[in-house]
PDB file of C-alpha atoms and ligand atoms in Angstrom:
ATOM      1  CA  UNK A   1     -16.647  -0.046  -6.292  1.00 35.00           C
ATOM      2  CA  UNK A   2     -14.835   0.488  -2.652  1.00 37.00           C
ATOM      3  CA  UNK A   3     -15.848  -2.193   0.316  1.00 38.00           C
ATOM      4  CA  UNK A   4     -14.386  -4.031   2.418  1.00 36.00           C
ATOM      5  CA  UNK A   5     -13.105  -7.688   1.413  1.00 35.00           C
ATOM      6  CA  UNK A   6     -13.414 -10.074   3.960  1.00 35.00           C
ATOM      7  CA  UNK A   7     -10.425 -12.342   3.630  1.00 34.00           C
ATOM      8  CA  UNK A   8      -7.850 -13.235   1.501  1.00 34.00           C
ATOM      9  CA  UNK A   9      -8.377 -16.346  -1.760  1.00 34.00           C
ATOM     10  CA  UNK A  10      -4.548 -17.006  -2.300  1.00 36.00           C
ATOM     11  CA  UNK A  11      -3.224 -16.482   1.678  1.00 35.00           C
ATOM     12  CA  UNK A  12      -6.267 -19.315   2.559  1.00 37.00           C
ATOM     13  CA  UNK A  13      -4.967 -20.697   5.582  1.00 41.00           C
ATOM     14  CA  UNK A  14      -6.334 -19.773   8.584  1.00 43.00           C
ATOM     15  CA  UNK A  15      -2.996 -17.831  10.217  1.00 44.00           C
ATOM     16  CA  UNK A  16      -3.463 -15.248   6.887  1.00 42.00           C
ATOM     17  CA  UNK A  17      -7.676 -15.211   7.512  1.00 40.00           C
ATOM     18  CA  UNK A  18      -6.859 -13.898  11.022  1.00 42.00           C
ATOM     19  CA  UNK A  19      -4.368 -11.522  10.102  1.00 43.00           C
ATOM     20  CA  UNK A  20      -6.692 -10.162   7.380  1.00 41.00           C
ATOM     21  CA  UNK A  21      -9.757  -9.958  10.073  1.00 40.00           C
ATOM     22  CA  UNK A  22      -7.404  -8.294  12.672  1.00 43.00           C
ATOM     23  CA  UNK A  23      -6.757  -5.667  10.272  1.00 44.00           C
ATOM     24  CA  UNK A  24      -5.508  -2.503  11.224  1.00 42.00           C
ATOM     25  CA  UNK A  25      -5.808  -3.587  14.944  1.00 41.00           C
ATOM     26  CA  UNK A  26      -2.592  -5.689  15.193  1.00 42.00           C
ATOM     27  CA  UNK A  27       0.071  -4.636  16.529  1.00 45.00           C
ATOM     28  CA  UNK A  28       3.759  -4.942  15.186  1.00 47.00           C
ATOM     29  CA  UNK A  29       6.416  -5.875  17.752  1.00 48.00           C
ATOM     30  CA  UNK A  30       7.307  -1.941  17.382  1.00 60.00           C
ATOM     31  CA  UNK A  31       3.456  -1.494  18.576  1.00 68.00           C
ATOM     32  CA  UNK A  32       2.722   0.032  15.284  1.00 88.00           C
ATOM     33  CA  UNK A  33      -0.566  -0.245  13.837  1.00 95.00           C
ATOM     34  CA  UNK A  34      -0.589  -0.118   9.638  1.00 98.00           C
ATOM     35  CA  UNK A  35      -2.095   2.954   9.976  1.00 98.00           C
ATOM     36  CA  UNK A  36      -0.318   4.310  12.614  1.00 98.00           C
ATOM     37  CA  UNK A  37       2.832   3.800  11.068  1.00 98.00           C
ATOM     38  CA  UNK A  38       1.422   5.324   7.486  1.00 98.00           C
ATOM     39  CA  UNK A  39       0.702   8.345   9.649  1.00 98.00           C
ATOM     40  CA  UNK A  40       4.196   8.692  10.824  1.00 98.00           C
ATOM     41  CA  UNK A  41       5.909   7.975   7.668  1.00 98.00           C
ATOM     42  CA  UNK A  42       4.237  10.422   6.203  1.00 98.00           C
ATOM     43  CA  UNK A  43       5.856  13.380   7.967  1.00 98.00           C
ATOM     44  CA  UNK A  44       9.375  11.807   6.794  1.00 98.00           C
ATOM     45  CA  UNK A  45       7.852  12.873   2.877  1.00 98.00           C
ATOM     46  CA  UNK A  46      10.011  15.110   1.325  1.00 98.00           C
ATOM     47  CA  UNK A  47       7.630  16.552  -0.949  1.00 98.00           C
ATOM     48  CA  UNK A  48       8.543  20.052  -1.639  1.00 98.00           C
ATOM     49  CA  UNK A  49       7.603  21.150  -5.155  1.00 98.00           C
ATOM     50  CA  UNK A  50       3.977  19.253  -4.384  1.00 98.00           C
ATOM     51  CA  UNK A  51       3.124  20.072  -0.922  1.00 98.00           C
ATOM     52  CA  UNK A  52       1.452  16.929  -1.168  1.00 98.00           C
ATOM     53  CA  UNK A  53       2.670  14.430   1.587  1.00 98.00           C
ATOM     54  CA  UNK A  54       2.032  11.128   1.637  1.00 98.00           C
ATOM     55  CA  UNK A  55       2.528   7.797   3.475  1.00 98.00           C
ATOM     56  CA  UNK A  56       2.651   4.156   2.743  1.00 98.00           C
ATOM     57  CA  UNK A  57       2.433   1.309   5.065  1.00 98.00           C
ATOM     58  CA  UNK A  58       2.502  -2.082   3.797  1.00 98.00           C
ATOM     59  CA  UNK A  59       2.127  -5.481   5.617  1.00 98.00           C
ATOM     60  CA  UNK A  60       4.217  -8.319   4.648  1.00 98.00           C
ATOM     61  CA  UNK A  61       3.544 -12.248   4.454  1.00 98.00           C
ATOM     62  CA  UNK A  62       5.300 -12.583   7.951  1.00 97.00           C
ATOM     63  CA  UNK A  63       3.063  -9.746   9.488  1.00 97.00           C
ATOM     64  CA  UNK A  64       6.268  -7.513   9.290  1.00 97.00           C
ATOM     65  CA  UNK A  65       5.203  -3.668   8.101  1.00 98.00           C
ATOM     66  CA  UNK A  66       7.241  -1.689   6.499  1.00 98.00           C
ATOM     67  CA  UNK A  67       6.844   2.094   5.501  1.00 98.00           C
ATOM     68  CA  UNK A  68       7.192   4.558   2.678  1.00 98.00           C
ATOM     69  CA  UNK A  69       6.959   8.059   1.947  1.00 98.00           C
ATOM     70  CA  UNK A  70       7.098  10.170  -1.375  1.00 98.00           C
ATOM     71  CA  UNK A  71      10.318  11.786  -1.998  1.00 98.00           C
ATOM     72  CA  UNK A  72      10.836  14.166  -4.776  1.00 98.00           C
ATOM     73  CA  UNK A  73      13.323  15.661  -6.734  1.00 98.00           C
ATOM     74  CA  UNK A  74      13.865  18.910  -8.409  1.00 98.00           C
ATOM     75  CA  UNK A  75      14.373  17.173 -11.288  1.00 98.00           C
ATOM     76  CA  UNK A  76      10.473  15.857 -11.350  1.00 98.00           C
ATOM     77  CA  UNK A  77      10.058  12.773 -13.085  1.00 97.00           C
ATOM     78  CA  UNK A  78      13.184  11.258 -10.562  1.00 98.00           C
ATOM     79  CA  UNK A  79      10.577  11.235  -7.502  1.00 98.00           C
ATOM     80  CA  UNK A  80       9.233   8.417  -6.054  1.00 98.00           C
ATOM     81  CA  UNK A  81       5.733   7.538  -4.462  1.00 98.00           C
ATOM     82  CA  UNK A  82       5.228   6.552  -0.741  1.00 98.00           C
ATOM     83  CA  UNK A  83       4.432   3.128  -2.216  1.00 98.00           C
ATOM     84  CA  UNK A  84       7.414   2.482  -4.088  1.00 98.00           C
ATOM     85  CA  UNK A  85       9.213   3.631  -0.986  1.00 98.00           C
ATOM     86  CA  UNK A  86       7.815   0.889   1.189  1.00 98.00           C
ATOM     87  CA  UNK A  87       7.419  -1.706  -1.668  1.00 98.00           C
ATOM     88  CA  UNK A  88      11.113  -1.425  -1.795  1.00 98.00           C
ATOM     89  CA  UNK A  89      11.795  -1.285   1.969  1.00 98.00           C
ATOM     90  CA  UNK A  90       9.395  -4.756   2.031  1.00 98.00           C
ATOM     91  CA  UNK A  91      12.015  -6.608  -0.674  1.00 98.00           C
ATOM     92  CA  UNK A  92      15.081  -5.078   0.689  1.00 98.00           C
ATOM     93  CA  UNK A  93      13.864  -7.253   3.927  1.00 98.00           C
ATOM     94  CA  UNK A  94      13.559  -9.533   1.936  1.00 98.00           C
ATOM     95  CA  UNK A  95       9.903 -10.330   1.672  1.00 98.00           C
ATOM     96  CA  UNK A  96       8.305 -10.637  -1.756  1.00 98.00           C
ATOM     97  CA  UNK A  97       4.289 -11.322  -0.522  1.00 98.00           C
ATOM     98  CA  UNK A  98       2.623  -7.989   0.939  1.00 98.00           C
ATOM     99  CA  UNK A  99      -0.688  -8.339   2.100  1.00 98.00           C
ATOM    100  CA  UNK A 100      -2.575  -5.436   3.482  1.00 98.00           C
ATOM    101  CA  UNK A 101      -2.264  -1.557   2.195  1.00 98.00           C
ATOM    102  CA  UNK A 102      -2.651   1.826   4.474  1.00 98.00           C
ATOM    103  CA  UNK A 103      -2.049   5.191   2.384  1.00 98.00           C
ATOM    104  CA  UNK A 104      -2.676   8.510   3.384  1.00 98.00           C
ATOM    105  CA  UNK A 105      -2.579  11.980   2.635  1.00 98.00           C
ATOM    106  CA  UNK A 106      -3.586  15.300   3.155  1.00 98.00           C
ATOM    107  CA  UNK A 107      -6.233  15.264   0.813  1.00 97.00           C
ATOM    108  CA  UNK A 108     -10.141  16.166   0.207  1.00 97.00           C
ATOM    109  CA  UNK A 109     -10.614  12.584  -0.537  1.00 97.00           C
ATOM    110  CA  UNK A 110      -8.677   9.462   0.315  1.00 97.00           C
ATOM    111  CA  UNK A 111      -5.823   9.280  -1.273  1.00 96.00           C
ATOM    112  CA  UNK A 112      -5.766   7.115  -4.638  1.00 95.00           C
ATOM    113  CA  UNK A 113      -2.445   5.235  -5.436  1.00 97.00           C
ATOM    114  CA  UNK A 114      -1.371   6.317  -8.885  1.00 97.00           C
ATOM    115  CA  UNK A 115      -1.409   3.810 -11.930  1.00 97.00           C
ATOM    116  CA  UNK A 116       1.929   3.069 -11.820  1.00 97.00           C
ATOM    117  CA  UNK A 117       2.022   2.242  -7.895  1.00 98.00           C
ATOM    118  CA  UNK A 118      -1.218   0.229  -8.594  1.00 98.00           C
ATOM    119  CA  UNK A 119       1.112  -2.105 -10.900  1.00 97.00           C
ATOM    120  CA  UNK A 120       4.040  -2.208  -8.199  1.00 98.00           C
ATOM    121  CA  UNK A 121       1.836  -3.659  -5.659  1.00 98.00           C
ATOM    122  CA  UNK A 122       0.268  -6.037  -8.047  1.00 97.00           C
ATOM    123  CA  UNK A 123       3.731  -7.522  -8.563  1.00 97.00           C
ATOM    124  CA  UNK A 124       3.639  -8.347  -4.675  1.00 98.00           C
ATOM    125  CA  UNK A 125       0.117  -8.475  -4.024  1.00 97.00           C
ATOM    126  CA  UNK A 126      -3.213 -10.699  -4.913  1.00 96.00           C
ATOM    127  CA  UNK A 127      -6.179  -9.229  -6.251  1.00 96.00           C
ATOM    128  CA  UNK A 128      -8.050  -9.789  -2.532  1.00 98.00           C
ATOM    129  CA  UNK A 129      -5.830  -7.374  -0.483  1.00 98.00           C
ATOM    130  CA  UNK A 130      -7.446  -4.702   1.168  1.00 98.00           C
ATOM    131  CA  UNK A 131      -5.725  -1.909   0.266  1.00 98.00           C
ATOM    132  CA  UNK A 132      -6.609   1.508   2.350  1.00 98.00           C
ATOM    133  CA  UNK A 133      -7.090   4.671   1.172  1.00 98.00           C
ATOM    134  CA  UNK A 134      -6.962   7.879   3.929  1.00 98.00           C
ATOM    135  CA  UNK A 135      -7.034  11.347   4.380  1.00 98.00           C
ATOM    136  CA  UNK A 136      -5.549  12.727   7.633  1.00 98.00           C
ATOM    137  CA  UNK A 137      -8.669  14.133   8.528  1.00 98.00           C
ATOM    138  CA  UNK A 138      -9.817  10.675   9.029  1.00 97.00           C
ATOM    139  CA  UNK A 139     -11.679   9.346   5.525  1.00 98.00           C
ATOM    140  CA  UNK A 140     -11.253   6.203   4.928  1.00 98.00           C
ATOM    141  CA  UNK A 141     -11.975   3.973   1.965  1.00 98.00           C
ATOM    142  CA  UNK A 142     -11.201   0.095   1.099  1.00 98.00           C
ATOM    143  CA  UNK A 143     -10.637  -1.509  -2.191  1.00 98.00           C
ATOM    144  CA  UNK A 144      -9.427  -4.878  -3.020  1.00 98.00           C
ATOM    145  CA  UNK A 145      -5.876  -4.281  -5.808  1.00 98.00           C
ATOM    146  CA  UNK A 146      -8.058  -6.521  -7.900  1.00 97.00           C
ATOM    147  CA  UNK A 147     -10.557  -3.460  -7.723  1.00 98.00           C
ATOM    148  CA  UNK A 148      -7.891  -0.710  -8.369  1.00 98.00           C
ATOM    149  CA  UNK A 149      -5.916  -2.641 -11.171  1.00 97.00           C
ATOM    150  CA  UNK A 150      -9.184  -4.824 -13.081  1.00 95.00           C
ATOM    151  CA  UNK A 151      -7.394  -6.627 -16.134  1.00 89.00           C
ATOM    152  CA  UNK A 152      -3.650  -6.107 -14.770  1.00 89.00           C
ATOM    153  CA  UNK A 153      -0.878  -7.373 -17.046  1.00 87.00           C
ATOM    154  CA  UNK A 154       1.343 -10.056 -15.542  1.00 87.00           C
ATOM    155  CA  UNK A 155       2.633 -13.421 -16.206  1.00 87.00           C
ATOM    156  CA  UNK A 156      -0.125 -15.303 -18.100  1.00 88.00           C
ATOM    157  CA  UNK A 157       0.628 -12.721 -20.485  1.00 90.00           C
ATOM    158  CA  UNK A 158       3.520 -13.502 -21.512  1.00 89.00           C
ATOM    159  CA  UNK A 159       2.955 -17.924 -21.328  1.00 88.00           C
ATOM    160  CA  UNK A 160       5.732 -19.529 -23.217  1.00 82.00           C
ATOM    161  CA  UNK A 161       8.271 -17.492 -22.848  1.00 81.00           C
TER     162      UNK A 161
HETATM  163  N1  THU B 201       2.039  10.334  -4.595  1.00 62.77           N
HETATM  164  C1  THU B 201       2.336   9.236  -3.833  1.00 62.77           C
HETATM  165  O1  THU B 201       3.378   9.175  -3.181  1.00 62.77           O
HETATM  166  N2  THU B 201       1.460   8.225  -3.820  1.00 62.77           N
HETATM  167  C2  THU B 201       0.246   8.240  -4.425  1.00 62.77           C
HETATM  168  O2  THU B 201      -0.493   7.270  -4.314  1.00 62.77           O
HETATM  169  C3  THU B 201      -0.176   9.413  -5.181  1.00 62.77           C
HETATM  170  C4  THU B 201       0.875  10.439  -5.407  1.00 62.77           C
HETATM  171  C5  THU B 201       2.982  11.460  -4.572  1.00 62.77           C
HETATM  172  C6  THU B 201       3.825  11.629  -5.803  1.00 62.77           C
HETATM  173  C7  THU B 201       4.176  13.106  -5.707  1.00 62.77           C
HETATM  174  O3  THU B 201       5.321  13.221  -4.853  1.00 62.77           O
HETATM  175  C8  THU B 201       3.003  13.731  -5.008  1.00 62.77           C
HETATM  176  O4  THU B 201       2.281  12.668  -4.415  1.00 62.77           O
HETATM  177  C9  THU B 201       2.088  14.499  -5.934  1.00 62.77           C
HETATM  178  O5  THU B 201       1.744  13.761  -7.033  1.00 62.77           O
END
């Protein structure tokens, strides 16, 4: 199931099919890399009742990243995932196309996003971003969203409304 996708269908232009191969290379004006940035984030997690960090870093149509962390609450179901964190940070921006993924965690595995985040970056992202999954030990894996959401429910869904 993981690989790694060489390029993007709907950013087809040749700008986006550099950006895509430069990957995790380029460099933000902040000199940031998406994973560097995910790494940092991370720490920021206020994750108390999980002891389960995590960080998001996102890349946005203009090459702008922007970061996330979880933050939790004592009353549970109120917390929010690293995505949603930098999902939110992306639109506040106001940027609405993301297009390359970096999350990581402190896990035995790379880090999966959860169903729910899979849906919230399928409202911003195609199905050919290359979405990141990482464990601070330094696992990697690489999925397209189309991979991680197959079948997702969006507009065609709801034609002629
Ligand atoms: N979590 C994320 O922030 N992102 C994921 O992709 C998986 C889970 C958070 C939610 C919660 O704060 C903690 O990890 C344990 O589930």
């Amino acid at each position: 199931m993981f690989h790694a996708p060489t390029g993007s269908k709907r950013c087809g232009n040749s700008d986006s099919r550099n950006r895509a191969a430069r990957s995790d290379q380029t460099r933000t004006g902040q000199g940031m890399t998406l994973k560097d940035t995910a790494i940092k984030v991370r720490l920021n997690a206020h994750a108390p009742y999980s002891n389960f960090k995590v960080g998001a870093a996102i890349r946005a149509a203009s090459g702008a990243i922007f970061a996330g962390c979880n933050v939790e609450n004592v009353s549970y179901p109120e917390g929010t995932c690293a995505e949603a964190g930098a999902i939110a940070a992306m639109v506040a921006a106001g940027e609405t196309e993301l297009t390359e993924v970096y999350v990581i965690a402190d896990s035995p595995m790379p880090v999966s996003p959860c169903g729910g985040c899979r849906q919230r970056l399928a409202e911003f992202g195609a199905g050919e971003v290359r979405v990141t999954m990482a464990t601070t030990g330094g696992a990697e894996q690489v999925a397209t969203l189309g991979e991680l959401l197959p079948g997702a429910f969006n507009t065609d869904h709801m034609a002629d409304r």
